[in-house]
Amino acid sequence: MTEGPAVMEPSEADEVTESCLLLRHLAHDEESLARGPLDRTRQHWIGTSPHELAPSRQPALERARFIAPGRDPIPPSTKPFHLGLYTSTARRDGPSMWRMYLDQGSSLHPLPWYTWELRVTDPAAEVLDIRSASTWADFVGRYPLEHDGSVFPDWRRVAEDYAGVHMTLRAIVATQGFRFPVGDGLAAAPYWDVESVLWLRWHFSGLRLVEITPPHAPQ
């Protein structure tokens, strides 16, 4: 018996995902969030307070912090945390999925939270929409990085072609925790959890502080 995450064909995962009625309803109301393409005017980044496991964390946006490191090694990962910047799409009638996750309570992300709106108007900022398991498998196969028996995306190479990679909700439903055949190997199982964009290069033309949670008490 093979241990580890289950192996599926991308087409099978997509077929099951396509039958999800809830996802269809979400796509009808928020197509950008569920299926893409990315809405560049509703990207939110939430800065949280420092934690004992991340004492250097700051709740404010600083451009230098989010530039992918030049020659530093990038550990193999399906969702790297040591380069770039993650945003999540704010719904038209509410917060982003990342904010909804924080609202459930997490000791890893202490209050206060600073929600920033980031606009991307640069037409040269090409974003790859991952819309399905098939798209994810093709993506990993296009930028393969083999490590310890699994194939990961080579994010250094990805950054040469794309400013960001958008993991849609549909793709997350289809890929979360599954491995897919890629070339002669198996792609490592991704765990993105919520709709997100990993920005590998800074292309933000406007920053706006949307909210501080909880709000500061009046002086």
PDB file of N, CA, C and O in Angstrom, residues 41-95:
ATOM      1  N   THR A  41      -8.482  44.718  -8.705  1.00  0.00           N
ATOM      2  CA  THR A  41      -8.869  45.903  -7.937  1.00  0.00           C
ATOM      3  C   THR A  41      -9.344  45.563  -6.531  1.00  0.00           C
ATOM      4  O   THR A  41      -9.640  46.470  -5.750  1.00  0.00           O
ATOM      5  N   ARG A  42      -9.435  44.271  -6.186  1.00  0.00           N
ATOM      6  CA  ARG A  42      -9.999  43.883  -4.883  1.00  0.00           C
ATOM      7  C   ARG A  42      -9.052  42.970  -4.107  1.00  0.00           C
ATOM      8  O   ARG A  42      -9.489  42.102  -3.369  1.00  0.00           O
ATOM      9  N   GLN A  43      -7.761  43.202  -4.248  1.00  0.00           N
ATOM     10  CA  GLN A  43      -6.787  42.363  -3.552  1.00  0.00           C
ATOM     11  C   GLN A  43      -6.488  42.921  -2.161  1.00  0.00           C
ATOM     12  O   GLN A  43      -6.126  44.087  -2.020  1.00  0.00           O
ATOM     13  N   HIS A  44      -6.655  42.063  -1.153  1.00  0.00           N
ATOM     14  CA  HIS A  44      -6.418  42.465   0.231  1.00  0.00           C
ATOM     15  C   HIS A  44      -5.263  41.675   0.835  1.00  0.00           C
ATOM     16  O   HIS A  44      -5.176  40.459   0.664  1.00  0.00           O
ATOM     17  N   TRP A  45      -4.393  42.406   1.515  1.00  0.00           N
ATOM     18  CA  TRP A  45      -3.338  41.793   2.321  1.00  0.00           C
ATOM     19  C   TRP A  45      -3.599  42.161   3.771  1.00  0.00           C
ATOM     20  O   TRP A  45      -3.901  43.330   4.071  1.00  0.00           O
ATOM     21  N   ILE A  46      -3.503  41.187   4.669  1.00  0.00           N
ATOM     22  CA  ILE A  46      -3.779  41.443   6.081  1.00  0.00           C
ATOM     23  C   ILE A  46      -2.508  41.231   6.884  1.00  0.00           C
ATOM     24  O   ILE A  46      -1.950  40.122   6.931  1.00  0.00           O
ATOM     25  N   GLY A  47      -2.039  42.306   7.489  1.00  0.00           N
ATOM     26  CA  GLY A  47      -0.880  42.223   8.364  1.00  0.00           C
ATOM     27  C   GLY A  47      -1.332  41.976   9.790  1.00  0.00           C
ATOM     28  O   GLY A  47      -2.215  42.671  10.304  1.00  0.00           O
ATOM     29  N   THR A  48      -0.755  40.963  10.427  1.00  0.00           N
ATOM     30  CA  THR A  48      -1.101  40.651  11.813  1.00  0.00           C
ATOM     31  C   THR A  48       0.078  40.966  12.724  1.00  0.00           C
ATOM     32  O   THR A  48       1.187  41.223  12.259  1.00  0.00           O
ATOM     33  N   SER A  49      -0.162  40.959  14.000  1.00  0.00           N
ATOM     34  CA  SER A  49       0.861  41.337  14.965  1.00  0.00           C
ATOM     35  C   SER A  49       1.905  40.236  15.125  1.00  0.00           C
ATOM     36  O   SER A  49       1.670  39.081  14.761  1.00  0.00           O
ATOM     37  N   PRO A  50       3.072  40.583  15.664  1.00  0.00           N
ATOM     38  CA  PRO A  50       4.128  39.571  15.837  1.00  0.00           C
ATOM     39  C   PRO A  50       3.676  38.417  16.717  1.00  0.00           C
ATOM     40  O   PRO A  50       2.820  38.563  17.594  1.00  0.00           O
ATOM     41  N   HIS A  51       4.250  37.255  16.466  1.00  0.00           N
ATOM     42  CA  HIS A  51       3.991  36.047  17.241  1.00  0.00           C
ATOM     43  C   HIS A  51       5.335  35.502  17.700  1.00  0.00           C
ATOM     44  O   HIS A  51       6.364  35.775  17.072  1.00  0.00           O
ATOM     45  N   GLU A  52       5.340  34.716  18.770  1.00  0.00           N
ATOM     46  CA  GLU A  52       6.611  34.199  19.284  1.00  0.00           C
ATOM     47  C   GLU A  52       7.342  33.346  18.247  1.00  0.00           C
ATOM     48  O   GLU A  52       8.575  33.247  18.267  1.00  0.00           O
ATOM     49  N   LEU A  53       6.592  32.745  17.311  1.00  0.00           N
ATOM     50  CA  LEU A  53       7.213  31.968  16.244  1.00  0.00           C
ATOM     51  C   LEU A  53       7.615  32.839  15.056  1.00  0.00           C
ATOM     52  O   LEU A  53       8.348  32.383  14.180  1.00  0.00           O
ATOM     53  N   ALA A  54       7.120  34.076  15.033  1.00  0.00           N
ATOM     54  CA  ALA A  54       7.450  35.016  13.966  1.00  0.00           C
ATOM     55  C   ALA A  54       7.630  36.401  14.573  1.00  0.00           C
ATOM     56  O   ALA A  54       6.848  37.326  14.313  1.00  0.00           O
ATOM     57  N   PRO A  55       8.668  36.581  15.402  1.00  0.00           N
ATOM     58  CA  PRO A  55       8.833  37.849  16.124  1.00  0.00           C
ATOM     59  C   PRO A  55       9.127  39.038  15.225  1.00  0.00           C
ATOM     60  O   PRO A  55       8.904  40.181  15.628  1.00  0.00           O
ATOM     61  N   SER A  56       9.615  38.805  14.010  1.00  0.00           N
ATOM     62  CA  SER A  56       9.930  39.909  13.121  1.00  0.00           C
ATOM     63  C   SER A  56       8.736  40.348  12.273  1.00  0.00           C
ATOM     64  O   SER A  56       8.838  41.290  11.487  1.00  0.00           O
ATOM     65  N   ARG A  57       7.610  39.675  12.426  1.00  0.00           N
ATOM     66  CA  ARG A  57       6.427  40.012  11.626  1.00  0.00           C
ATOM     67  C   ARG A  57       5.961  41.430  11.937  1.00  0.00           C
ATOM     68  O   ARG A  57       5.914  41.855  13.091  1.00  0.00           O
ATOM     69  N   GLN A  58       5.622  42.159  10.874  1.00  0.00           N
ATOM     70  CA  GLN A  58       5.126  43.520  11.015  1.00  0.00           C
ATOM     71  C   GLN A  58       3.783  43.645  10.310  1.00  0.00           C
ATOM     72  O   GLN A  58       3.579  43.051   9.257  1.00  0.00           O
ATOM     73  N   PRO A  59       2.848  44.435  10.869  1.00  0.00           N
ATOM     74  CA  PRO A  59       1.519  44.564  10.263  1.00  0.00           C
ATOM     75  C   PRO A  59       1.449  45.561   9.125  1.00  0.00           C
ATOM     76  O   PRO A  59       0.391  45.733   8.526  1.00  0.00           O
ATOM     77  N   ALA A  60       2.554  46.253   8.825  1.00  0.00           N
ATOM     78  CA  ALA A  60       2.553  47.259   7.764  1.00  0.00           C
ATOM     79  C   ALA A  60       3.258  46.723   6.528  1.00  0.00           C
ATOM     80  O   ALA A  60       4.168  45.905   6.621  1.00  0.00           O
ATOM     81  N   LEU A  61       2.820  47.199   5.366  1.00  0.00           N
ATOM     82  CA  LEU A  61       3.430  46.787   4.106  1.00  0.00           C
ATOM     83  C   LEU A  61       4.749  47.516   3.890  1.00  0.00           C
ATOM     84  O   LEU A  61       4.817  48.745   4.009  1.00  0.00           O
ATOM     85  N   GLU A  62       5.782  46.755   3.594  1.00  0.00           N
ATOM     86  CA  GLU A  62       7.072  47.313   3.236  1.00  0.00           C
ATOM     87  C   GLU A  62       7.529  46.627   1.960  1.00  0.00           C
ATOM     88  O   GLU A  62       7.677  45.405   1.923  1.00  0.00           O
ATOM     89  N   ARG A  63       7.776  47.413   0.951  1.00  0.00           N
ATOM     90  CA  ARG A  63       8.085  46.840  -0.360  1.00  0.00           C
ATOM     91  C   ARG A  63       9.276  45.877  -0.312  1.00  0.00           C
ATOM     92  O   ARG A  63       9.234  44.797  -0.907  1.00  0.00           O
ATOM     93  N   ALA A  64      10.314  46.236   0.409  1.00  0.00           N
ATOM     94  CA  ALA A  64      11.528  45.421   0.414  1.00  0.00           C
ATOM     95  C   ALA A  64      11.294  44.033   0.999  1.00  0.00           C
ATOM     96  O   ALA A  64      11.976  43.073   0.636  1.00  0.00           O
ATOM     97  N   ARG A  65      10.344  43.918   1.918  1.00  0.00           N
ATOM     98  CA  ARG A  65      10.109  42.626   2.570  1.00  0.00           C
ATOM     99  C   ARG A  65       9.576  41.585   1.607  1.00  0.00           C
ATOM    100  O   ARG A  65       9.739  40.393   1.823  1.00  0.00           O
ATOM    101  N   PHE A  66       8.906  42.025   0.548  1.00  0.00           N
ATOM    102  CA  PHE A  66       8.172  41.092  -0.277  1.00  0.00           C
ATOM    103  C   PHE A  66       8.786  40.861  -1.647  1.00  0.00           C
ATOM    104  O   PHE A  66       8.189  40.241  -2.490  1.00  0.00           O
ATOM    105  N   ILE A  67       9.988  41.365  -1.854  1.00  0.00           N
ATOM    106  CA  ILE A  67      10.691  41.070  -3.085  1.00  0.00           C
ATOM    107  C   ILE A  67      11.331  39.693  -2.942  1.00  0.00           C
ATOM    108  O   ILE A  67      11.984  39.409  -1.947  1.00  0.00           O
ATOM    109  N   ALA A  68      11.155  38.842  -3.923  1.00  0.00           N
ATOM    110  CA  ALA A  68      11.740  37.506  -3.865  1.00  0.00           C
ATOM    111  C   ALA A  68      13.248  37.618  -3.709  1.00  0.00           C
ATOM    112  O   ALA A  68      13.902  38.388  -4.393  1.00  0.00           O
ATOM    113  N   PRO A  69      13.840  36.866  -2.776  1.00  0.00           N
ATOM    114  CA  PRO A  69      15.284  36.951  -2.553  1.00  0.00           C
ATOM    115  C   PRO A  69      16.060  36.589  -3.801  1.00  0.00           C
ATOM    116  O   PRO A  69      15.682  35.691  -4.556  1.00  0.00           O
ATOM    117  N   GLY A  70      17.164  37.309  -4.042  1.00  0.00           N
ATOM    118  CA  GLY A  70      17.922  37.140  -5.273  1.00  0.00           C
ATOM    119  C   GLY A  70      18.527  35.773  -5.461  1.00  0.00           C
ATOM    120  O   GLY A  70      18.150  35.036  -6.357  1.00  0.00           O
ATOM    121  N   ARG A  71      19.485  35.388  -4.637  1.00  0.00           N
ATOM    122  CA  ARG A  71      20.164  34.116  -4.823  1.00  0.00           C
ATOM    123  C   ARG A  71      19.995  33.175  -3.636  1.00  0.00           C
ATOM    124  O   ARG A  71      20.583  32.098  -3.610  1.00  0.00           O
ATOM    125  N   ASP A  72      19.226  33.586  -2.640  1.00  0.00           N
ATOM    126  CA  ASP A  72      19.015  32.720  -1.493  1.00  0.00           C
ATOM    127  C   ASP A  72      18.237  31.483  -1.903  1.00  0.00           C
ATOM    128  O   ASP A  72      17.337  31.558  -2.744  1.00  0.00           O
ATOM    129  N   PRO A  73      18.570  30.326  -1.347  1.00  0.00           N
ATOM    130  CA  PRO A  73      17.832  29.112  -1.708  1.00  0.00           C
ATOM    131  C   PRO A  73      16.379  29.191  -1.252  1.00  0.00           C
ATOM    132  O   PRO A  73      16.060  29.761  -0.206  1.00  0.00           O
ATOM    133  N   ILE A  74      15.497  28.623  -2.059  1.00  0.00           N
ATOM    134  CA  ILE A  74      14.076  28.571  -1.738  1.00  0.00           C
ATOM    135  C   ILE A  74      13.730  27.114  -1.436  1.00  0.00           C
ATOM    136  O   ILE A  74      13.824  26.264  -2.324  1.00  0.00           O
ATOM    137  N   PRO A  75      13.336  26.804  -0.212  1.00  0.00           N
ATOM    138  CA  PRO A  75      12.997  25.407   0.111  1.00  0.00           C
ATOM    139  C   PRO A  75      11.857  24.914  -0.768  1.00  0.00           C
ATOM    140  O   PRO A  75      10.926  25.665  -1.070  1.00  0.00           O
ATOM    141  N   PRO A  76      11.907  23.659  -1.222  1.00  0.00           N
ATOM    142  CA  PRO A  76      10.821  23.116  -2.043  1.00  0.00           C
ATOM    143  C   PRO A  76       9.491  23.224  -1.310  1.00  0.00           C
ATOM    144  O   PRO A  76       9.369  22.855  -0.148  1.00  0.00           O
ATOM    145  N   SER A  77       8.490  23.759  -1.994  1.00  0.00           N
ATOM    146  CA  SER A  77       7.190  23.958  -1.358  1.00  0.00           C
ATOM    147  C   SER A  77       6.137  24.162  -2.436  1.00  0.00           C
ATOM    148  O   SER A  77       6.411  24.727  -3.495  1.00  0.00           O
ATOM    149  N   THR A  78       4.918  23.695  -2.161  1.00  0.00           N
ATOM    150  CA  THR A  78       3.800  23.983  -3.048  1.00  0.00           C
ATOM    151  C   THR A  78       3.179  25.335  -2.720  1.00  0.00           C
ATOM    152  O   THR A  78       2.397  25.872  -3.503  1.00  0.00           O
ATOM    153  N   LYS A  79       3.518  25.884  -1.537  1.00  0.00           N
ATOM    154  CA  LYS A  79       3.017  27.195  -1.128  1.00  0.00           C
ATOM    155  C   LYS A  79       4.087  27.840  -0.243  1.00  0.00           C
ATOM    156  O   LYS A  79       4.029  27.763   0.976  1.00  0.00           O
ATOM    157  N   PRO A  80       5.071  28.485  -0.858  1.00  0.00           N
ATOM    158  CA  PRO A  80       6.207  29.010  -0.089  1.00  0.00           C
ATOM    159  C   PRO A  80       5.829  30.191   0.785  1.00  0.00           C
ATOM    160  O   PRO A  80       4.947  30.980   0.452  1.00  0.00           O
ATOM    161  N   PHE A  81       6.515  30.308   1.910  1.00  0.00           N
ATOM    162  CA  PHE A  81       6.226  31.389   2.856  1.00  0.00           C
ATOM    163  C   PHE A  81       7.424  32.303   3.076  1.00  0.00           C
ATOM    164  O   PHE A  81       7.380  33.166   3.935  1.00  0.00           O
ATOM    165  N   HIS A  82       8.481  32.112   2.306  1.00  0.00           N
ATOM    166  CA  HIS A  82       9.685  32.905   2.531  1.00  0.00           C
ATOM    167  C   HIS A  82      10.034  33.776   1.329  1.00  0.00           C
ATOM    168  O   HIS A  82      11.166  34.206   1.177  1.00  0.00           O
ATOM    169  N   LEU A  83       9.072  34.016   0.486  1.00  0.00           N
ATOM    170  CA  LEU A  83       9.256  34.937  -0.614  1.00  0.00           C
ATOM    171  C   LEU A  83       7.900  35.475  -1.021  1.00  0.00           C
ATOM    172  O   LEU A  83       6.865  34.890  -0.734  1.00  0.00           O
ATOM    173  N   GLY A  84       7.949  36.638  -1.654  1.00  0.00           N
ATOM    174  CA  GLY A  84       6.718  37.201  -2.176  1.00  0.00           C
ATOM    175  C   GLY A  84       5.731  37.665  -1.123  1.00  0.00           C
ATOM    176  O   GLY A  84       6.075  37.893   0.035  1.00  0.00           O
ATOM    177  N   LEU A  85       4.497  37.777  -1.549  1.00  0.00           N
ATOM    178  CA  LEU A  85       3.423  38.336  -0.728  1.00  0.00           C
ATOM    179  C   LEU A  85       2.105  37.700  -1.145  1.00  0.00           C
ATOM    180  O   LEU A  85       1.858  37.513  -2.336  1.00  0.00           O
ATOM    181  N   TYR A  86       1.272  37.346  -0.168  1.00  0.00           N
ATOM    182  CA  TYR A  86      -0.022  36.733  -0.455  1.00  0.00           C
ATOM    183  C   TYR A  86      -1.145  37.739  -0.272  1.00  0.00           C
ATOM    184  O   TYR A  86      -1.200  38.447   0.737  1.00  0.00           O
ATOM    185  N   THR A  87      -2.039  37.777  -1.260  1.00  0.00           N
ATOM    186  CA  THR A  87      -3.278  38.526  -1.111  1.00  0.00           C
ATOM    187  C   THR A  87      -4.445  37.579  -1.335  1.00  0.00           C
ATOM    188  O   THR A  87      -4.276  36.466  -1.838  1.00  0.00           O
ATOM    189  N   SER A  88      -5.631  38.027  -0.944  1.00  0.00           N
ATOM    190  CA  SER A  88      -6.854  37.266  -1.176  1.00  0.00           C
ATOM    191  C   SER A  88      -7.905  38.245  -1.678  1.00  0.00           C
ATOM    192  O   SER A  88      -7.911  39.421  -1.286  1.00  0.00           O
ATOM    193  N   THR A  89      -8.789  37.779  -2.554  1.00  0.00           N
ATOM    194  CA  THR A  89      -9.770  38.656  -3.179  1.00  0.00           C
ATOM    195  C   THR A  89     -10.920  38.976  -2.232  1.00  0.00           C
ATOM    196  O   THR A  89     -11.575  38.070  -1.717  1.00  0.00           O
ATOM    197  N   ALA A  90     -11.157  40.259  -1.996  1.00  0.00           N
ATOM    198  CA  ALA A  90     -12.291  40.675  -1.167  1.00  0.00           C
ATOM    199  C   ALA A  90     -13.590  40.465  -1.937  1.00  0.00           C
ATOM    200  O   ALA A  90     -13.687  40.809  -3.117  1.00  0.00           O
ATOM    201  N   ARG A  91     -14.585  39.876  -1.289  1.00  0.00           N
ATOM    202  CA  ARG A  91     -15.881  39.715  -1.919  1.00  0.00           C
ATOM    203  C   ARG A  91     -16.549  41.082  -2.060  1.00  0.00           C
ATOM    204  O   ARG A  91     -16.254  42.009  -1.319  1.00  0.00           O
ATOM    205  N   ARG A  92     -17.480  41.172  -3.014  1.00  0.00           N
ATOM    206  CA  ARG A  92     -18.166  42.450  -3.220  1.00  0.00           C
ATOM    207  C   ARG A  92     -19.023  42.848  -2.028  1.00  0.00           C
ATOM    208  O   ARG A  92     -19.257  44.024  -1.798  1.00  0.00           O
ATOM    209  N   ASP A  93     -19.506  41.857  -1.296  1.00  0.00           N
ATOM    210  CA  ASP A  93     -20.388  42.153  -0.168  1.00  0.00           C
ATOM    211  C   ASP A  93     -19.776  41.740   1.167  1.00  0.00           C
ATOM    212  O   ASP A  93     -20.492  41.568   2.153  1.00  0.00           O
ATOM    213  N   GLY A  94     -18.458  41.563   1.206  1.00  0.00           N
ATOM    214  CA  GLY A  94     -17.857  41.139   2.459  1.00  0.00           C
ATOM    215  C   GLY A  94     -16.354  40.990   2.359  1.00  0.00           C
ATOM    216  O   GLY A  94     -15.737  41.417   1.374  1.00  0.00           O
ATOM    217  N   PRO A  95     -15.753  40.381   3.371  1.00  0.00           N
ATOM    218  CA  PRO A  95     -14.292  40.275   3.427  1.00  0.00           C
ATOM    219  C   PRO A  95     -13.758  39.160   2.539  1.00  0.00           C
ATOM    220  O   PRO A  95     -14.512  38.391   1.932  1.00  0.00           O
TER     221      PRO A  95
END
